[in-house]
mmCIF file of C-alpha atoms and ligand atoms in Angstrom:
data_model
loop_
_atom_site.group_PDB
_atom_site.id
_atom_site.type_symbol
_atom_site.label_atom_id
_atom_site.label_comp_id
_atom_site.label_asym_id
_atom_site.label_seq_id
_atom_site.Cartn_x
_atom_site.Cartn_y
_atom_site.Cartn_z
ATOM 1 C CA UNK A 1 -22.024 4.731 16.819
ATOM 2 C CA UNK A 2 -20.973 3.131 20.104
ATOM 3 C CA UNK A 3 -22.255 -0.386 20.431
ATOM 4 C CA UNK A 4 -22.508 -0.850 16.661
ATOM 5 C CA UNK A 5 -22.279 -4.537 15.790
ATOM 6 C CA UNK A 6 -22.671 -4.384 12.034
ATOM 7 C CA UNK A 7 -21.619 -1.937 9.361
ATOM 8 C CA UNK A 8 -22.578 -1.892 5.672
ATOM 9 C CA UNK A 9 -20.475 0.200 3.328
ATOM 10 C CA UNK A 10 -19.639 0.452 -0.345
ATOM 11 C CA UNK A 11 -17.175 -2.218 -1.405
ATOM 12 C CA UNK A 12 -13.657 -0.953 -0.600
ATOM 13 C CA UNK A 13 -10.530 -0.798 -2.767
ATOM 14 C CA UNK A 14 -6.893 -1.358 -1.814
ATOM 15 C CA UNK A 15 -4.797 1.569 -3.060
ATOM 16 C CA UNK A 16 -1.418 -0.142 -2.467
ATOM 17 C CA UNK A 17 -0.851 -3.869 -2.998
ATOM 18 C CA UNK A 18 1.924 -6.320 -3.880
ATOM 19 C CA UNK A 19 0.677 -9.439 -5.674
ATOM 20 C CA UNK A 20 4.006 -10.793 -7.023
ATOM 21 C CA UNK A 21 3.870 -13.300 -9.883
ATOM 22 C CA UNK A 22 3.587 -17.011 -10.713
ATOM 23 C CA UNK A 23 2.689 -19.425 -7.905
ATOM 24 C CA UNK A 24 2.915 -16.667 -5.259
ATOM 25 C CA UNK A 25 0.412 -14.548 -7.210
ATOM 26 C CA UNK A 26 -1.973 -17.523 -7.419
ATOM 27 C CA UNK A 27 -1.671 -18.087 -3.672
ATOM 28 C CA UNK A 28 -2.339 -14.499 -2.586
ATOM 29 C CA UNK A 29 -4.720 -12.905 -5.108
ATOM 30 C CA UNK A 30 -7.869 -14.755 -3.921
ATOM 31 C CA UNK A 31 -7.615 -13.037 -0.530
ATOM 32 C CA UNK A 32 -7.594 -9.549 -2.020
ATOM 33 C CA UNK A 33 -10.293 -10.347 -4.604
ATOM 34 C CA UNK A 34 -12.563 -11.502 -1.781
ATOM 35 C CA UNK A 35 -12.167 -8.241 0.139
ATOM 36 C CA UNK A 36 -11.650 -5.536 -2.460
ATOM 37 C CA UNK A 37 -13.123 -4.520 -5.822
ATOM 38 C CA UNK A 38 -9.958 -2.891 -7.155
ATOM 39 C CA UNK A 39 -6.339 -2.562 -6.138
ATOM 40 C CA UNK A 40 -3.351 -0.518 -7.196
ATOM 41 C CA UNK A 41 -0.784 -3.151 -8.114
ATOM 42 C CA UNK A 42 2.829 -2.432 -7.243
ATOM 43 C CA UNK A 43 5.297 -2.918 -10.108
ATOM 44 C CA UNK A 44 8.369 -4.092 -8.146
ATOM 45 C CA UNK A 45 8.629 -7.509 -9.767
ATOM 46 C CA UNK A 46 12.034 -8.681 -10.871
ATOM 47 C CA UNK A 47 12.464 -7.462 -13.512
ATOM 48 C CA UNK A 48 10.155 -4.525 -12.718
ATOM 49 C CA UNK A 49 7.091 -3.440 -14.701
ATOM 50 C CA UNK A 50 8.614 -0.498 -16.561
ATOM 51 C CA UNK A 51 6.652 -0.351 -19.837
ATOM 52 C CA UNK A 52 3.033 -0.454 -20.935
ATOM 53 C CA UNK A 53 3.631 -3.794 -22.689
ATOM 54 C CA UNK A 54 4.954 -5.330 -19.481
ATOM 55 C CA UNK A 55 2.008 -3.884 -17.532
ATOM 56 C CA UNK A 56 -0.529 -5.304 -20.011
ATOM 57 C CA UNK A 57 1.069 -8.739 -19.757
ATOM 58 C CA UNK A 58 1.191 -8.586 -15.943
ATOM 59 C CA UNK A 59 -2.459 -7.494 -15.792
ATOM 60 C CA UNK A 60 -3.382 -10.507 -17.945
ATOM 61 C CA UNK A 61 -1.506 -12.836 -15.590
ATOM 62 C CA UNK A 62 -3.326 -11.364 -12.584
ATOM 63 C CA UNK A 63 -6.712 -11.767 -14.265
ATOM 64 C CA UNK A 64 -5.838 -15.355 -15.196
ATOM 65 C CA UNK A 65 -4.897 -16.136 -11.574
ATOM 66 C CA UNK A 66 -8.258 -14.962 -10.157
ATOM 67 C CA UNK A 67 -10.636 -17.601 -8.828
ATOM 68 C CA UNK A 68 -13.709 -18.208 -11.021
ATOM 69 C CA UNK A 69 -16.486 -15.753 -10.322
ATOM 70 C CA UNK A 70 -14.208 -13.049 -8.889
ATOM 71 C CA UNK A 71 -15.129 -9.438 -9.443
ATOM 72 C CA UNK A 72 -11.763 -7.709 -9.135
ATOM 73 C CA UNK A 73 -9.955 -5.121 -11.241
ATOM 74 C CA UNK A 74 -6.185 -4.680 -10.991
ATOM 75 C CA UNK A 75 -5.079 -1.077 -11.569
ATOM 76 C CA UNK A 76 -1.568 -1.139 -12.958
ATOM 77 C CA UNK A 77 1.403 1.086 -12.163
ATOM 78 C CA UNK A 78 4.607 1.893 -13.990
ATOM 79 C CA UNK A 79 7.913 1.483 -12.157
ATOM 80 C CA UNK A 80 9.769 4.767 -12.617
ATOM 81 C CA UNK A 81 13.445 4.494 -13.580
ATOM 82 C CA UNK A 82 16.107 6.962 -14.651
ATOM 83 C CA UNK A 83 15.291 5.915 -18.235
ATOM 84 C CA UNK A 84 11.481 5.835 -18.260
ATOM 85 C CA UNK A 85 10.064 6.530 -21.724
ATOM 86 C CA UNK A 86 7.613 9.405 -21.107
ATOM 87 C CA UNK A 87 5.793 8.811 -24.415
ATOM 88 C CA UNK A 88 5.089 5.162 -23.563
ATOM 89 C CA UNK A 89 3.978 6.181 -20.084
ATOM 90 C CA UNK A 90 1.570 8.920 -21.187
ATOM 91 C CA UNK A 91 0.209 6.741 -23.991
ATOM 92 C CA UNK A 92 -0.182 3.806 -21.587
ATOM 93 C CA UNK A 93 -2.136 6.040 -19.233
ATOM 94 C CA UNK A 94 -4.330 7.360 -22.049
ATOM 95 C CA UNK A 95 -4.992 3.759 -23.137
ATOM 96 C CA UNK A 96 -6.113 2.795 -19.642
ATOM 97 C CA UNK A 97 -3.159 0.483 -18.974
ATOM 98 C CA UNK A 98 -1.466 2.618 -16.340
ATOM 99 C CA UNK A 99 -3.370 4.204 -13.475
ATOM 100 C CA UNK A 100 -0.285 5.670 -11.802
ATOM 101 C CA UNK A 101 3.517 5.695 -11.573
ATOM 102 C CA UNK A 102 5.529 4.326 -8.645
ATOM 103 C CA UNK A 103 8.647 6.097 -7.460
ATOM 104 C CA UNK A 104 11.138 3.980 -5.547
ATOM 105 C CA UNK A 105 14.309 5.803 -4.595
ATOM 106 C CA UNK A 106 16.969 3.317 -5.785
ATOM 107 C CA UNK A 107 17.878 0.963 -2.945
ATOM 108 C CA UNK A 108 15.104 2.078 -0.563
ATOM 109 C CA UNK A 109 13.345 -1.301 -0.317
ATOM 110 C CA UNK A 110 12.560 -4.699 -1.900
ATOM 111 C CA UNK A 111 13.315 -4.772 -5.646
ATOM 112 C CA UNK A 112 14.047 -1.075 -5.802
ATOM 113 C CA UNK A 113 17.519 -1.411 -7.343
ATOM 114 C CA UNK A 114 16.208 -0.153 -10.696
ATOM 115 C CA UNK A 115 14.519 2.838 -9.069
ATOM 116 C CA UNK A 116 15.392 6.498 -9.429
ATOM 117 C CA UNK A 117 18.983 7.348 -8.506
ATOM 118 C CA UNK A 118 18.592 11.124 -8.736
ATOM 119 C CA UNK A 119 15.369 13.129 -9.054
ATOM 120 C CA UNK A 120 17.166 15.349 -11.566
ATOM 121 C CA UNK A 121 16.955 12.493 -14.032
ATOM 122 C CA UNK A 122 13.157 12.231 -14.048
ATOM 123 C CA UNK A 123 12.151 15.901 -14.161
ATOM 124 C CA UNK A 124 11.075 15.618 -17.793
ATOM 125 C CA UNK A 125 8.840 12.618 -17.049
ATOM 126 C CA UNK A 126 7.324 14.327 -13.991
ATOM 127 C CA UNK A 127 6.482 17.394 -16.073
ATOM 128 C CA UNK A 128 4.607 15.200 -18.560
ATOM 129 C CA UNK A 129 2.806 13.462 -15.691
ATOM 130 C CA UNK A 130 1.765 16.778 -14.182
ATOM 131 C CA UNK A 131 0.324 17.856 -17.547
ATOM 132 C CA UNK A 132 -1.474 14.551 -18.089
ATOM 133 C CA UNK A 133 -2.776 14.261 -14.501
ATOM 134 C CA UNK A 134 -0.986 10.953 -13.842
ATOM 135 C CA UNK A 135 -0.530 10.317 -10.099
ATOM 136 C CA UNK A 136 2.956 9.722 -8.678
ATOM 137 C CA UNK A 137 2.995 7.175 -5.855
ATOM 138 C CA UNK A 138 5.984 7.790 -3.630
ATOM 139 C CA UNK A 139 7.942 5.421 -1.420
ATOM 140 C CA UNK A 140 9.084 8.266 0.799
ATOM 141 C CA UNK A 141 12.307 7.256 2.500
ATOM 142 C CA UNK A 142 15.740 8.707 2.008
ATOM 143 C CA UNK A 143 18.354 6.166 0.947
ATOM 144 C CA UNK A 144 21.178 8.064 2.648
ATOM 145 C CA UNK A 145 22.720 5.294 4.788
ATOM 146 C CA UNK A 146 23.926 7.811 7.356
ATOM 147 C CA UNK A 147 20.332 8.715 8.270
ATOM 148 C CA UNK A 148 18.839 6.707 11.131
ATOM 149 C CA UNK A 149 16.333 4.192 9.766
ATOM 150 C CA UNK A 150 13.557 5.614 11.959
ATOM 151 C CA UNK A 151 14.086 9.138 10.536
ATOM 152 C CA UNK A 152 14.284 8.251 6.857
ATOM 153 C CA UNK A 153 10.700 9.235 6.132
ATOM 154 C CA UNK A 154 10.920 12.590 7.883
ATOM 155 C CA UNK A 155 14.213 13.409 6.166
ATOM 156 C CA UNK A 156 12.777 12.421 2.782
ATOM 157 C CA UNK A 157 10.028 15.028 3.216
ATOM 158 C CA UNK A 158 12.524 17.830 3.747
ATOM 159 C CA UNK A 159 15.089 16.789 1.189
ATOM 160 C CA UNK A 160 12.944 15.437 -1.632
ATOM 161 C CA UNK A 161 9.162 15.565 -1.324
ATOM 162 C CA UNK A 162 8.685 19.188 -0.320
ATOM 163 C CA UNK A 163 11.022 20.454 -3.073
ATOM 164 C CA UNK A 164 9.306 18.130 -5.581
ATOM 165 C CA UNK A 165 5.875 19.557 -4.830
ATOM 166 C CA UNK A 166 7.242 23.066 -4.998
ATOM 167 C CA UNK A 167 8.625 22.403 -8.439
ATOM 168 C CA UNK A 168 5.496 20.591 -9.680
ATOM 169 C CA UNK A 169 2.630 22.221 -7.779
ATOM 170 C CA UNK A 170 0.001 20.504 -9.938
ATOM 171 C CA UNK A 171 1.443 16.982 -9.752
ATOM 172 C CA UNK A 172 -0.869 14.479 -8.088
ATOM 173 C CA UNK A 173 1.138 12.716 -5.382
ATOM 174 C CA UNK A 174 0.245 9.880 -3.042
ATOM 175 C CA UNK A 175 2.644 9.628 -0.125
ATOM 176 C CA UNK A 176 2.465 5.857 0.308
ATOM 177 C CA UNK A 177 2.231 3.909 3.580
ATOM 178 C CA UNK A 178 2.979 6.873 5.835
ATOM 179 C CA UNK A 179 4.416 6.032 9.248
ATOM 180 C CA UNK A 180 5.121 9.310 11.029
ATOM 181 C CA UNK A 181 3.407 12.340 12.540
ATOM 182 C CA UNK A 182 5.717 14.360 10.268
ATOM 183 C CA UNK A 183 4.102 12.771 7.196
ATOM 184 C CA UNK A 184 0.605 13.346 8.562
ATOM 185 C CA UNK A 185 1.380 17.040 9.098
ATOM 186 C CA UNK A 186 2.962 17.377 5.687
ATOM 187 C CA UNK A 187 0.000 15.810 3.892
ATOM 188 C CA UNK A 188 -2.511 17.876 5.839
ATOM 189 C CA UNK A 189 -0.622 21.037 4.992
ATOM 190 C CA UNK A 190 -0.508 20.261 1.269
ATOM 191 C CA UNK A 191 -2.949 20.978 -1.520
ATOM 192 C CA UNK A 192 -5.720 18.769 -2.825
ATOM 193 C CA UNK A 193 -3.214 17.099 -5.129
ATOM 194 C CA UNK A 194 -1.427 15.532 -2.145
ATOM 195 C CA UNK A 195 -2.842 12.492 -0.324
ATOM 196 C CA UNK A 196 -1.575 9.468 1.605
ATOM 197 C CA UNK A 197 -2.263 5.790 2.079
ATOM 198 C CA UNK A 198 -2.179 4.207 5.519
ATOM 199 C CA UNK A 199 -1.628 0.490 6.139
ATOM 200 C CA UNK A 200 -3.497 -1.599 8.692
ATOM 201 C CA UNK A 201 -0.285 -2.783 10.321
ATOM 202 C CA UNK A 202 1.030 0.744 10.866
ATOM 203 C CA UNK A 203 -2.287 1.569 12.537
ATOM 204 C CA UNK A 204 -2.138 -1.493 14.757
ATOM 205 C CA UNK A 205 1.456 -1.693 15.941
ATOM 206 C CA UNK A 206 4.402 0.434 16.926
ATOM 207 C CA UNK A 207 8.077 -0.485 16.688
ATOM 208 C CA UNK A 208 7.987 -2.536 19.887
ATOM 209 C CA UNK A 209 6.126 -5.232 17.921
ATOM 210 C CA UNK A 210 9.352 -6.228 16.187
ATOM 211 C CA UNK A 211 10.994 -7.116 19.507
ATOM 212 C CA UNK A 212 8.326 -8.762 21.685
ATOM 213 C CA UNK A 213 10.092 -11.647 23.419
ATOM 214 C CA UNK A 214 12.665 -11.859 20.610
ATOM 215 C CA UNK A 215 13.164 -10.751 17.033
ATOM 216 C CA UNK A 216 9.885 -10.855 15.071
ATOM 217 C CA UNK A 217 10.631 -10.903 11.337
ATOM 218 C CA UNK A 218 6.959 -10.992 10.349
ATOM 219 C CA UNK A 219 6.510 -7.542 11.907
ATOM 220 C CA UNK A 220 9.276 -6.053 9.774
ATOM 221 C CA UNK A 221 8.354 -3.898 6.821
ATOM 222 C CA UNK A 222 9.517 -0.705 5.177
ATOM 223 C CA UNK A 223 9.004 1.989 6.144
ATOM 224 C CA UNK A 224 9.617 0.362 9.495
ATOM 225 C CA UNK A 225 7.022 0.931 12.237
ATOM 226 C CA UNK A 226 7.823 3.932 14.442
ATOM 227 C CA UNK A 227 7.142 4.981 18.056
ATOM 228 C CA UNK A 228 3.679 4.981 19.634
ATOM 229 C CA UNK A 229 3.208 8.753 19.236
ATOM 230 C CA UNK A 230 3.511 8.282 15.469
ATOM 231 C CA UNK A 231 1.000 5.416 15.434
ATOM 232 C CA UNK A 232 -1.425 7.650 17.319
ATOM 233 C CA UNK A 233 -0.980 10.418 14.746
ATOM 234 C CA UNK A 234 -1.660 7.977 11.909
ATOM 235 C CA UNK A 235 -4.704 6.623 13.641
ATOM 236 C CA UNK A 236 -6.106 10.105 14.289
ATOM 237 C CA UNK A 237 -5.591 11.081 10.651
ATOM 238 C CA UNK A 238 -6.998 7.890 9.136
ATOM 239 C CA UNK A 239 -10.101 7.858 11.324
ATOM 240 C CA UNK A 240 -10.784 11.602 11.055
ATOM 241 C CA UNK A 241 -12.751 11.439 7.812
ATOM 242 C CA UNK A 242 -10.207 13.753 6.123
ATOM 243 C CA UNK A 243 -10.382 12.960 2.382
ATOM 244 C CA UNK A 244 -6.597 13.056 2.017
ATOM 245 C CA UNK A 245 -6.157 9.717 3.783
ATOM 246 C CA UNK A 246 -7.235 6.381 2.365
ATOM 247 C CA UNK A 247 -6.774 2.652 2.605
ATOM 248 C CA UNK A 248 -3.662 1.009 1.154
ATOM 249 C CA UNK A 249 -2.618 -2.263 2.757
ATOM 250 C CA UNK A 250 0.897 -2.572 1.334
ATOM 251 C CA UNK A 251 0.272 -6.297 1.779
ATOM 252 C CA UNK A 252 3.671 -7.647 0.711
ATOM 253 C CA UNK A 253 4.027 -11.433 0.786
ATOM 254 C CA UNK A 254 7.366 -13.180 1.196
ATOM 255 C CA UNK A 255 7.986 -16.868 1.877
ATOM 256 C CA UNK A 256 8.835 -18.016 5.383
ATOM 257 C CA UNK A 257 12.349 -18.733 4.116
ATOM 258 C CA UNK A 258 12.772 -15.165 2.895
ATOM 259 C CA UNK A 259 11.394 -13.669 6.124
ATOM 260 C CA UNK A 260 12.980 -15.960 8.705
ATOM 261 C CA UNK A 261 16.502 -15.408 7.502
ATOM 262 C CA UNK A 262 19.836 -13.869 8.440
ATOM 263 C CA UNK A 263 18.871 -10.994 6.141
ATOM 264 C CA UNK A 264 15.092 -11.154 6.116
ATOM 265 C CA UNK A 265 12.921 -9.337 3.576
ATOM 266 C CA UNK A 266 10.757 -6.367 4.508
ATOM 267 C CA UNK A 267 7.050 -6.899 4.022
ATOM 268 C CA UNK A 268 3.887 -7.797 5.925
ATOM 269 C CA UNK A 269 1.238 -10.004 4.315
ATOM 270 C CA UNK A 270 -2.000 -8.495 5.605
ATOM 271 C CA UNK A 271 -4.366 -9.272 2.723
ATOM 272 C CA UNK A 272 -6.309 -12.189 4.283
ATOM 273 C CA UNK A 273 -7.933 -10.117 7.051
ATOM 274 C CA UNK A 274 -7.225 -6.563 5.909
ATOM 275 C CA UNK A 275 -10.716 -5.141 6.325
ATOM 276 C CA UNK A 276 -11.153 -6.830 9.691
ATOM 277 C CA UNK A 277 -7.936 -5.156 10.869
ATOM 278 C CA UNK A 278 -8.940 -1.707 9.662
ATOM 279 C CA UNK A 279 -12.497 -1.797 10.968
ATOM 280 C CA UNK A 280 -11.194 -2.820 14.387
ATOM 281 C CA UNK A 281 -9.042 0.328 14.481
ATOM 282 C CA UNK A 282 -11.992 2.533 13.523
ATOM 283 C CA UNK A 283 -14.182 0.806 16.102
ATOM 284 C CA UNK A 284 -11.590 1.269 18.847
ATOM 285 C CA UNK A 285 -11.315 4.968 17.922
ATOM 286 C CA UNK A 286 -15.109 5.349 18.036
ATOM 287 C CA UNK A 287 -14.965 6.439 14.401
ATOM 288 C CA UNK A 288 -16.963 3.824 12.504
ATOM 289 C CA UNK A 289 -18.910 6.623 10.826
ATOM 290 C CA UNK A 290 -15.724 7.541 8.931
ATOM 291 C CA UNK A 291 -14.790 4.020 7.900
ATOM 292 C CA UNK A 292 -16.577 4.095 4.544
ATOM 293 C CA UNK A 293 -14.866 7.352 3.532
ATOM 294 C CA UNK A 294 -11.429 5.927 4.330
ATOM 295 C CA UNK A 295 -11.998 2.491 2.801
ATOM 296 C CA UNK A 296 -14.294 3.175 -0.143
ATOM 297 C CA UNK A 297 -14.706 6.850 -1.042
ATOM 298 C CA UNK A 298 -11.554 8.926 -0.530
ATOM 299 C CA UNK A 299 -9.360 6.766 -2.772
ATOM 300 C CA UNK A 300 -11.644 6.793 -5.810
ATOM 301 C CA UNK A 301 -12.219 10.530 -5.381
ATOM 302 C CA UNK A 302 -8.484 11.219 -5.444
ATOM 303 C CA UNK A 303 -7.950 8.999 -8.486
ATOM 304 C CA UNK A 304 -10.967 10.478 -10.297
ATOM 305 C CA UNK A 305 -12.855 7.172 -10.305
ATOM 306 C CA UNK A 306 -16.382 6.295 -9.260
ATOM 307 C CA UNK A 307 -16.783 4.497 -5.947
ATOM 308 C CA UNK A 308 -17.939 0.898 -6.239
ATOM 309 C CA UNK A 309 -21.688 0.349 -6.493
ATOM 310 C CA UNK A 310 -21.863 -2.924 -4.525
ATOM 311 C CA UNK A 311 -22.045 -3.014 -0.747
ATOM 312 C CA UNK A 312 -20.318 -5.206 1.824
ATOM 313 C CA UNK A 313 -21.143 -5.900 5.446
ATOM 314 C CA UNK A 314 -18.776 -6.351 8.355
ATOM 315 C CA UNK A 315 -20.129 -7.700 11.617
ATOM 316 C CA UNK A 316 -18.718 -7.776 15.103
ATOM 317 C CA UNK A 317 -18.968 -11.534 15.372
ATOM 318 C CA UNK A 318 -15.281 -12.379 15.502
ATOM 319 C CA UNK A 319 -13.026 -14.070 12.990
ATOM 320 C CA UNK A 320 -9.713 -15.844 12.986
ATOM 321 C CA UNK A 321 -6.771 -14.768 10.844
ATOM 322 C CA UNK A 322 -5.763 -17.819 8.782
ATOM 323 C CA UNK A 323 -2.519 -19.661 9.459
ATOM 324 C CA UNK A 324 0.283 -20.023 6.937
ATOM 325 C CA UNK A 325 -0.892 -19.838 3.327
ATOM 326 C CA UNK A 326 0.495 -22.567 1.061
ATOM 327 C CA UNK A 327 2.107 -21.871 -2.287
ATOM 328 C CA UNK A 328 1.270 -24.526 -4.880
ATOM 329 C CA UNK A 329 4.019 -27.051 -5.635
ATOM 330 C CA UNK A 330 6.455 -25.460 -3.184
ATOM 331 C CA UNK A 331 7.565 -27.145 0.017
ATOM 332 C CA UNK A 332 9.203 -26.293 3.326
ATOM 333 C CA UNK A 333 9.761 -22.653 4.267
ATOM 334 C CA UNK A 334 9.734 -21.779 0.544
ATOM 335 C CA UNK A 335 6.202 -23.051 0.327
ATOM 336 C CA UNK A 336 4.267 -20.840 2.717
ATOM 337 C CA UNK A 337 3.489 -17.235 3.624
ATOM 338 C CA UNK A 338 2.566 -16.101 7.125
ATOM 339 C CA UNK A 339 -0.292 -13.588 7.359
ATOM 340 C CA UNK A 340 -0.104 -10.607 9.699
ATOM 341 C CA UNK A 341 -1.373 -11.776 13.129
ATOM 342 C CA UNK A 342 -1.759 -15.359 11.833
ATOM 343 C CA UNK A 343 -4.032 -17.473 14.001
ATOM 344 C CA UNK A 344 -5.214 -14.578 16.155
ATOM 345 C CA UNK A 345 -8.856 -13.818 16.826
ATOM 346 C CA UNK A 346 -10.201 -10.492 15.560
ATOM 347 C CA UNK A 347 -13.344 -8.726 16.737
ATOM 348 C CA UNK A 348 -14.884 -8.277 13.289
ATOM 349 C CA UNK A 349 -15.587 -10.436 10.255
ATOM 350 C CA UNK A 350 -16.440 -9.792 6.640
ATOM 351 C CA UNK A 351 -19.701 -11.419 5.663
ATOM 352 C CA UNK A 352 -19.698 -13.376 2.408
HETATM 353 O O1 LIG B 401 7.836 -3.741 3.502
HETATM 354 C C1 LIG B 401 7.842 -3.538 2.318
HETATM 355 N N1 LIG B 401 7.714 -4.537 1.424
HETATM 356 N N2 LIG B 401 7.993 -2.292 1.874
HETATM 357 C C2 LIG B 401 8.155 -2.014 0.573
HETATM 358 O O2 LIG B 401 8.310 -0.882 0.248
HETATM 359 C C3 LIG B 401 8.210 -3.097 -0.421
HETATM 360 C C4 LIG B 401 7.519 -4.270 0.040
HETATM 361 C C5 LIG B 401 7.826 -5.502 -0.775
HETATM 362 O O3 LIG B 401 7.776 -5.435 -2.007
HETATM 363 O O4 LIG B 401 8.087 -6.546 -0.184
HETATM 364 ZN ZN1 LIG B 402 4.570 -1.408 -1.053
#
């Protein structure tokens, strides 16, 4: 496909997304609804989305925040805690409220304080999920503060994820936003019940990006970007056509004030130009023929859903990533969110 200047594929979905709530939700959801038909919505609000009632109410708020004429379906997740009510979870899944369950090791990242403190406490819930076929979406980083931040994903595999899959061999698991060659190898070596999402920013940058000419808070996310050899492994896996890897942006908006701070939040807001970022990676790898599988087919197949019927077209005509996105009725650094690569020119654009 060298020299391709246009590509038409089934409409993609985003299998990992943070939309937040209130005015922030209103500011960011139009970008995702323009690009994607469905998205897995992360439950790390404060307080987190821990019950089917809370998920129903959050879904209603997302639908209410959509621009008129949008065709977008939020797929809700349950935030797993030490005290999750397995009956509510399984019933919520049967009722179509919950698509999946999100596991945050307590303290691993933004709003994860209510997460799981000890896997021993959720074994009963995981058994019910395995029986009911409910996917577990894993933030795979150890919270052991003595482990180097760049090794937390690799250590999590050995200490937690591998034993978990051994104990629950039928549990559907998505290893979210993988950042290492170790994670790629682990996912490839697993069964059909194990898959992974890959973000655009982890495909496009390595850890140097956080330090170019100074400290770059808008390049900081968790899991933190790793060395170039890891980025290359992610890129090879994502663009290979292997059905175990699919698109999940982990677009995670924070205000400028929260990012540009003495203790800045982790999270990269990539939603505005997500597809343009991804298609550029596939183009550079000479793998455009695998883009539709990664963006539009592998995710639905793993989740047991139909791919979207509509088509979209991306063309190699260039586009500009928007500048700071304003939050209604909020001013100063509290009133705006900076997109990933804001203001930069990209090779591709999504046609309306
Ligand atoms: O960078 C991140 N931001 N990683 C996460 O795991 C959470 C997310 C957020 O909610 O901001
Ligand atoms: Zn996330």
